[in-house]
Short mmCIF file of C-alpha atoms in Angstrom, two decimals:
data_model
loop_
_atom_site.label_atom_id
_atom_site.label_comp_id
_atom_site.label_asym_id
_atom_site.label_seq_id
_atom_site.Cartn_x
_atom_site.Cartn_y
_atom_site.Cartn_z
CA MET A 1 -0.26 -0.09 -0.23
CA SER A 2 0.78 3.38 -1.18
CA THR A 3 1.28 6.33 1.73
CA THR A 4 2.31 9.42 2.07
CA GLU A 5 4.70 11.11 3.97
CA ASP A 6 3.19 11.84 7.02
CA GLY A 7 2.24 7.96 6.85
CA GLN A 8 -1.47 8.21 5.64
CA PRO A 9 -3.01 6.58 2.72
CA LEU A 10 -2.27 7.89 -0.55
CA LEU A 11 -5.93 8.76 -1.53
CA ASN A 12 -7.30 9.47 -4.88
CA SER A 13 -9.24 11.76 -6.22
CA GLU A 14 -12.48 10.25 -5.77
CA GLY A 15 -11.08 9.30 -2.04
CA ARG A 16 -10.63 5.71 -2.99
CA ASN A 17 -6.86 3.48 -2.31
CA PRO A 18 -5.59 2.33 -5.78
CA ALA A 19 -3.98 -0.12 -4.17
CA THR A 20 -7.26 -1.51 -2.51
CA GLU A 21 -8.94 -1.35 -5.05
CA GLU A 22 -6.10 -3.48 -7.83
CA HIS A 23 -6.00 -6.04 -4.43
CA ASP A 24 -10.14 -6.21 -5.00
CA ALA A 25 -10.14 -6.54 -8.38
CA GLU A 26 -7.46 -10.00 -8.38
CA THR A 27 -9.17 -11.55 -5.26
CA HIS A 28 -12.64 -11.20 -7.35
CA SER A 29 -11.57 -12.03 -10.54
CA PRO A 30 -13.18 -15.30 -12.28
CA HIS A 31 -9.43 -16.23 -12.68
CA PHE A 32 -8.68 -15.87 -9.23
CA TRP A 33 -10.42 -19.60 -8.60
CA GLN A 34 -8.80 -22.61 -10.69
CA GLU A 35 -10.99 -25.89 -11.72
CA PRO A 36 -9.73 -28.78 -10.86
CA SER A 37 -7.69 -30.98 -13.12
CA GLY A 38 -7.85 -34.33 -14.76
CA ILE A 39 -10.62 -36.95 -13.21
CA ALA A 40 -10.99 -34.72 -10.63
CA GLY A 41 -12.27 -31.97 -12.46
CA TRP A 42 -14.35 -34.37 -15.42
CA TRP A 43 -15.93 -35.75 -12.41
CA ARG A 44 -16.97 -31.93 -11.26
CA SER A 45 -17.93 -31.00 -14.86
CA ARG A 46 -19.95 -34.05 -15.79
CA SER A 47 -20.91 -35.85 -12.36
CA HIS A 48 -24.69 -35.18 -13.32
CA ASP A 49 -25.21 -36.60 -16.36
CA ALA A 50 -23.11 -39.52 -15.11
CA LEU A 51 -25.67 -40.74 -12.15
CA LYS A 52 -28.56 -39.60 -14.54
CA PHE A 53 -27.07 -41.82 -17.14
CA LEU A 54 -26.77 -44.51 -14.40
CA ALA A 55 -30.05 -44.28 -12.98
CA VAL A 56 -31.98 -45.31 -16.38
CA LEU A 57 -29.25 -48.18 -16.57
CA LEU A 58 -30.37 -49.16 -12.95
CA VAL A 59 -34.12 -48.59 -14.27
CA LEU A 60 -33.33 -50.45 -17.34
CA GLY A 61 -31.72 -53.49 -15.86
CA VAL A 62 -34.49 -54.14 -12.98
CA GLY A 63 -37.13 -53.85 -16.14
CA LEU A 64 -35.44 -56.19 -18.25
CA GLY A 65 -35.10 -58.56 -15.56
CA PHE A 66 -38.79 -58.84 -14.81
CA LEU A 67 -39.08 -59.20 -18.43
CA VAL A 68 -37.13 -62.52 -17.86
CA TYR A 69 -38.46 -63.83 -15.35
CA SER A 70 -42.23 -63.06 -16.68
CA THR A 71 -41.17 -65.66 -19.69
CA LEU A 72 -39.70 -68.38 -17.52
CA PRO A 73 -41.83 -71.38 -17.69
CA ALA A 74 -43.88 -71.90 -14.08
CA SER A 75 -42.74 -74.76 -11.93
CA ASP A 76 -45.59 -76.54 -9.74
CA GLU A 77 -44.93 -78.65 -7.01
CA ASP A 78 -47.38 -81.51 -8.31
CA GLU A 79 -46.64 -81.29 -11.64
CA TYR A 80 -42.72 -81.74 -10.35
CA PRO A 81 -42.03 -83.40 -7.91
CA HIS A 82 -38.44 -84.78 -8.56
CA GLU A 83 -37.61 -81.30 -8.86
CA TYR A 84 -39.07 -79.82 -5.19
CA ALA A 85 -37.99 -83.07 -3.60
CA LEU A 86 -34.39 -81.94 -4.23
CA ASP A 87 -33.15 -81.12 -0.64
CA THR A 88 -30.09 -80.62 1.28
CA GLY A 89 -30.89 -82.65 3.81
CA ARG A 90 -31.85 -85.60 2.76
CA ILE A 91 -29.08 -85.35 0.20
CA ARG A 92 -26.59 -85.11 3.25
CA LYS A 93 -29.06 -87.60 4.97
CA HIS A 94 -28.48 -90.79 2.51
CA LEU A 95 -24.95 -89.18 1.93
CA SER A 96 -24.81 -89.98 5.50
CA GLU A 97 -25.79 -93.88 5.29
CA PHE A 98 -23.36 -94.61 2.57
CA GLN A 99 -20.89 -93.19 5.33
CA LYS A 100 -22.11 -95.63 7.70
CA ILE A 101 -21.82 -98.95 5.52
CA ALA A 102 -18.69 -97.67 4.36
CA ASP A 103 -17.19 -97.61 7.97
CA GLY A 104 -19.13 -101.25 8.43
CA HIS A 105 -17.63 -102.39 5.69
CA GLY A 106 -13.91 -100.79 5.02
CA SER A 107 -15.45 -99.06 1.78
CA ARG A 108 -18.42 -99.47 -0.02
CA SER A 109 -16.37 -101.57 -3.27
CA VAL A 110 -17.55 -103.96 -5.33
CA ALA A 111 -15.89 -105.89 -3.04
CA THR A 112 -17.55 -104.75 0.23
CA GLY A 113 -19.78 -102.58 0.64
CA HIS A 114 -21.46 -102.13 -2.58
CA ALA A 115 -24.20 -104.70 -1.96
CA ALA A 116 -25.58 -102.77 1.00
CA SER A 117 -25.61 -99.73 -0.60
CA ALA A 118 -27.37 -101.22 -3.45
CA GLU A 119 -29.97 -102.61 -0.84
CA TYR A 120 -30.43 -99.38 0.87
CA VAL A 121 -30.74 -97.51 -2.59
CA ILE A 122 -33.25 -99.68 -3.45
CA SER A 123 -35.40 -99.54 -0.28
CA GLN A 124 -35.53 -95.97 -1.12
CA LEU A 125 -36.86 -96.27 -4.44
CA GLU A 126 -39.06 -98.73 -3.41
CA THR A 127 -40.78 -96.44 -0.27
CA HIS A 128 -40.27 -93.29 -2.06
CA GLY A 129 -40.13 -93.57 -6.18
CA ASN A 130 -42.47 -93.48 -9.11
CA CYS A 131 -40.15 -96.19 -11.12
CA ASP A 132 -39.37 -100.01 -10.96
CA VAL A 133 -36.31 -101.28 -10.17
CA HIS A 134 -34.80 -104.12 -11.84
CA LEU A 135 -30.79 -105.59 -11.69
CA GLN A 136 -29.01 -106.27 -14.09
CA HIS A 137 -26.22 -108.56 -13.53
CA PHE A 138 -22.90 -109.23 -15.01
CA MET A 139 -18.78 -109.38 -14.66
CA SER A 140 -16.37 -107.10 -13.65
CA PRO A 141 -12.71 -107.44 -12.50
CA VAL A 142 -11.42 -106.03 -9.09
CA TRP A 143 -7.92 -105.12 -8.80
CA SER A 144 -6.56 -104.75 -5.22
CA VAL A 145 -3.03 -104.01 -4.15
CA ASN A 146 -2.27 -106.14 -1.11
CA GLY A 147 1.27 -105.27 -0.07
CA THR A 148 4.59 -102.32 -0.81
CA PRO A 149 5.62 -103.33 -4.82
CA ARG A 150 9.23 -102.90 -4.81
CA PHE A 151 11.54 -102.34 -7.72
CA ALA A 152 15.15 -102.31 -8.33
CA ILE A 153 18.12 -102.15 -10.86
CA ARG A 154 21.67 -104.18 -10.53
CA GLY A 155 24.12 -103.16 -12.49
CA PRO A 156 26.43 -100.55 -13.20
CA VAL A 157 24.82 -98.66 -10.08
CA ASP A 158 22.92 -100.54 -7.71
CA VAL A 159 19.29 -98.64 -7.25
CA ASP A 160 16.27 -99.20 -5.22
CA TYR A 161 13.71 -96.78 -6.37
CA ILE A 162 10.83 -95.69 -4.21
CA PHE A 163 7.09 -96.72 -4.68
CA GLY A 164 5.39 -93.79 -4.82
CA THR A 165 7.73 -91.44 -5.99
CA ASP A 166 10.40 -92.65 -8.41
CA PHE A 167 7.36 -95.68 -9.94
CA GLN A 168 3.77 -96.91 -9.13
CA VAL A 169 2.38 -99.88 -9.85
CA MET A 170 -0.36 -99.27 -12.46
CA ARG A 171 -3.91 -99.75 -11.51
CA TYR A 172 -5.09 -103.77 -13.20
CA GLY A 173 -1.19 -104.34 -13.95
CA GLY A 174 -1.32 -107.89 -13.69
CA GLN A 175 -1.21 -110.24 -10.50
CA GLY A 176 1.46 -110.40 -7.92
CA ALA A 177 5.21 -111.31 -9.17
CA SER A 178 8.52 -112.14 -8.14
CA ILE A 179 11.28 -111.34 -10.40
CA LYS A 180 14.92 -111.31 -10.15
CA HIS A 181 17.61 -110.40 -12.11
CA ALA A 182 15.68 -110.27 -15.14
CA LYS A 183 17.53 -108.21 -18.42
CA LEU A 184 15.86 -104.66 -19.41
CA THR A 185 15.26 -103.30 -22.73
CA ALA A 186 14.15 -100.32 -24.53
CA VAL A 187 11.48 -100.72 -26.64
CA GLY A 188 11.06 -96.45 -26.71
CA ASP A 189 7.76 -95.60 -28.86
CA ASN A 190 7.46 -99.22 -30.44
CA GLY A 191 5.82 -100.42 -28.24
CA CYS A 192 2.48 -100.41 -30.75
CA VAL A 193 3.88 -102.36 -33.29
CA ALA A 194 5.63 -106.35 -32.29
CA GLU A 195 7.66 -106.27 -35.70
CA LYS A 196 9.41 -103.49 -33.90
CA ALA A 197 9.62 -104.25 -30.51
CA GLY A 198 12.34 -106.34 -30.99
CA ASP A 199 13.22 -109.62 -28.19
CA VAL A 200 11.56 -108.91 -25.05
CA ALA A 201 11.44 -112.78 -24.23
CA GLY A 202 12.20 -113.11 -20.53
CA LYS A 203 12.91 -109.15 -20.01
CA VAL A 204 11.97 -106.38 -18.54
CA ALA A 205 10.38 -103.81 -21.88
CA ILE A 206 10.99 -100.02 -21.19
CA VAL A 207 8.30 -98.29 -23.13
CA GLN A 208 6.91 -94.79 -23.59
CA PRO A 209 3.72 -94.30 -23.81
CA SER A 210 2.49 -93.30 -27.27
CA ARG A 211 -0.92 -91.60 -29.06
CA LYS A 212 -0.66 -94.55 -31.87
CA CYS A 213 -2.47 -97.53 -29.45
CA THR A 214 -3.63 -97.22 -25.59
CA ILE A 215 -1.28 -98.52 -23.01
CA PHE A 216 -3.08 -101.71 -22.26
CA GLU A 217 -2.86 -102.43 -26.22
CA SER A 218 1.18 -102.02 -25.78
CA ALA A 219 1.60 -103.84 -22.72
CA PHE A 220 -0.72 -106.93 -24.08
CA MET A 221 1.22 -107.14 -26.90
CA LEU A 222 4.59 -107.19 -25.12
CA GLU A 223 3.26 -109.88 -23.06
CA GLN A 224 1.83 -112.11 -25.68
CA LEU A 225 5.74 -111.14 -26.94
CA GLY A 226 7.55 -113.00 -23.63
CA ALA A 227 8.44 -109.85 -21.94
CA SER A 228 8.41 -110.60 -17.73
CA ALA A 229 7.54 -106.76 -17.31
CA VAL A 230 6.32 -103.84 -18.73
CA VAL A 231 7.61 -100.43 -17.32
CA PHE A 232 6.23 -97.51 -18.81
CA VAL A 233 8.19 -94.17 -18.90
CA ARG A 234 5.98 -90.98 -18.46
CA SER A 235 5.81 -87.67 -20.02
CA ALA A 236 8.73 -85.21 -18.70
CA ARG A 237 5.21 -82.97 -18.03
CA PHE A 238 4.22 -84.45 -15.35
CA LYS A 239 6.11 -85.12 -12.05
CA ALA A 240 4.91 -88.59 -10.79
CA PRO A 241 4.35 -91.93 -11.95
CA SER A 242 0.85 -92.80 -13.37
CA THR A 243 -1.67 -94.53 -11.81
CA ALA A 244 -3.55 -95.10 -14.68
CA ARG A 245 -6.02 -98.49 -16.20
CA VAL A 246 -4.12 -100.98 -18.16
CA ARG A 247 -7.41 -101.93 -19.01
CA ILE A 248 -9.97 -102.09 -22.00
CA THR A 249 -12.03 -98.86 -21.16
CA ASP A 250 -15.20 -101.00 -21.88
CA TRP A 251 -14.14 -103.88 -20.44
CA LYS A 252 -16.95 -107.29 -20.85
CA GLU A 253 -16.28 -111.08 -19.66
CA GLY A 254 -14.22 -112.47 -22.04
CA ASP A 255 -12.00 -109.80 -22.64
CA PRO A 256 -8.02 -110.34 -21.91
CA LEU A 257 -6.25 -108.47 -18.42
CA MET A 258 -2.94 -108.32 -17.48
CA THR A 259 -0.96 -111.03 -16.00
CA ILE A 260 2.39 -109.57 -16.09
CA PRO A 261 3.64 -106.52 -13.86
CA VAL A 262 2.99 -103.01 -15.15
CA LEU A 263 4.78 -100.42 -13.79
CA SER A 264 5.29 -96.72 -13.91
CA VAL A 265 8.10 -94.69 -13.80
CA THR A 266 9.13 -90.58 -14.13
CA HIS A 267 10.41 -89.25 -16.90
CA SER A 268 13.80 -89.07 -15.35
CA VAL A 269 13.92 -92.57 -13.56
CA GLY A 270 12.51 -93.48 -16.97
CA GLN A 271 16.33 -91.97 -18.84
CA LEU A 272 18.70 -93.67 -16.48
CA LEU A 273 16.77 -96.78 -17.27
CA TYR A 274 16.78 -96.82 -20.79
CA GLY A 275 20.49 -95.48 -20.12
CA MET A 276 21.26 -98.90 -18.08
CA ALA A 277 19.41 -100.99 -21.17
CA GLY A 278 21.06 -104.10 -22.35
CA SER A 279 23.70 -104.07 -19.08
CA ALA A 280 21.31 -103.59 -16.59
CA HIS A 281 19.11 -106.38 -14.42
CA ALA A 282 16.22 -105.46 -12.61
CA ASP A 283 14.31 -106.96 -9.39
CA ILE A 284 10.39 -106.40 -9.07
CA GLU A 285 8.35 -107.64 -6.52
CA THR A 286 4.69 -107.01 -6.52
CA ASP A 287 1.41 -108.25 -4.51
CA THR A 288 -1.58 -107.26 -7.23
CA SER A 289 -4.28 -109.44 -7.86
CA ILE A 290 -7.52 -108.74 -10.19
CA ASP A 291 -10.29 -110.92 -9.46
CA VAL A 292 -13.24 -110.92 -12.09
CA ILE A 293 -16.31 -111.43 -9.78
CA LYS A 294 -20.68 -110.97 -10.49
CA THR A 295 -22.06 -107.79 -9.25
CA PHE A 296 -24.99 -106.18 -10.16
CA ASN A 297 -26.35 -102.47 -11.75
CA VAL A 298 -29.62 -100.90 -9.65
CA ILE A 299 -32.11 -99.76 -12.49
CA CYS A 300 -35.04 -97.69 -11.95
CA VAL A 301 -37.22 -97.19 -14.98
CA GLY A 302 -40.22 -94.79 -14.16
CA ARG A 303 -44.21 -95.10 -14.85
CA THR A 304 -45.12 -91.68 -16.79
CA GLY A 305 -43.90 -90.22 -19.25
CA ASP A 306 -42.92 -90.75 -23.25
CA PRO A 307 -41.41 -94.33 -23.45
CA SER A 308 -39.58 -93.08 -26.76
CA SER A 309 -38.18 -90.26 -25.47
CA THR A 310 -36.39 -91.51 -22.37
CA VAL A 311 -33.98 -89.58 -20.16
CA LEU A 312 -31.04 -91.30 -18.34
CA VAL A 313 -29.40 -90.46 -15.44
CA GLY A 314 -27.05 -92.26 -13.82
CA SER A 315 -23.54 -92.69 -11.49
CA HIS A 316 -21.49 -95.15 -9.58
CA LEU A 317 -22.71 -96.52 -6.72
CA ASP A 318 -19.62 -98.27 -5.32
CA SER A 319 -16.12 -97.11 -4.52
CA VAL A 320 -12.20 -97.51 -4.77
CA ALA A 321 -11.55 -100.23 -1.56
CA ALA A 322 -9.20 -97.36 -0.15
CA GLY A 323 -12.13 -95.15 0.55
CA PRO A 324 -16.24 -94.58 1.48
CA GLY A 325 -17.11 -92.48 -1.88
CA ILE A 326 -18.70 -89.93 -0.36
CA ASN A 327 -17.97 -87.29 -3.37
CA ASP A 328 -16.71 -90.03 -5.94
CA ASN A 329 -19.88 -90.68 -6.09
CA GLY A 330 -21.75 -91.31 -3.06
CA SER A 331 -23.15 -87.49 -4.06
CA GLY A 332 -24.25 -88.26 -7.60
CA SER A 333 -26.30 -91.27 -6.06
CA ALA A 334 -27.82 -89.20 -2.90
#
């Protein structure tokens, strides 16, 4: 602020202080307040429009939802009794009964608690089901592991491999056997063609799975050529040995089953075996069995509906020997 020589404010001819007027002009200037920039500025200027747009979308969404709901077919409890009968409490009750059966029989496998599970299901269907129950009997192979297997190599380097880590006995991989000092031979990827497999008689054949044939077809061919055992080398992308089934998928009575041991080893173990083929020998001991037993399916055919347009719903009622099978597939059966 300017002053006179005696310290009084300097006034103009109209009695106003020019410095004060200049300051007031600055503070009231439309340029003194700066609008926020970026997202904040955009939202400040557009927020009302955006809220209106969102409100319109909400109204349209609710309206569309009511429209879709109104077009759904009506469900009536008398017309669709089975739909309304599906209840979590009832399902859990059936699963509890399956668990009790497994506890009493060791499991619900075909060789243990499957028959008791079927009796329970039949009683429920006959009491509450609107269908006629009948049984379909058939023969089925049952695979059992009765003891811990051994696999060892004797040769330039003696190695005892670890069951479950280095090797596995593949399911349906033959009857129990004790093989001593059997020579290793490398079949490689030639396990689908007998003429290319080489001399495997009395030897342990080291082979890798091929897309040209199934593992059963390869293993069974090598057994027919006289191999003492078959060892499949797993792909490098798998860290653990395989426990896949060595069996015809749709096996029926009269179809062949493996009799010699069939093992699986990790890729790294397989590479060592390939390197020792021809110079090393194998000791293999397995305590397994394949029994063909009579079992049955439970079939319940509805009494109503169009017989020319039948819907088939199924689940497997048995479990593996190692557990109760509540999830696989007790949940489906319940």
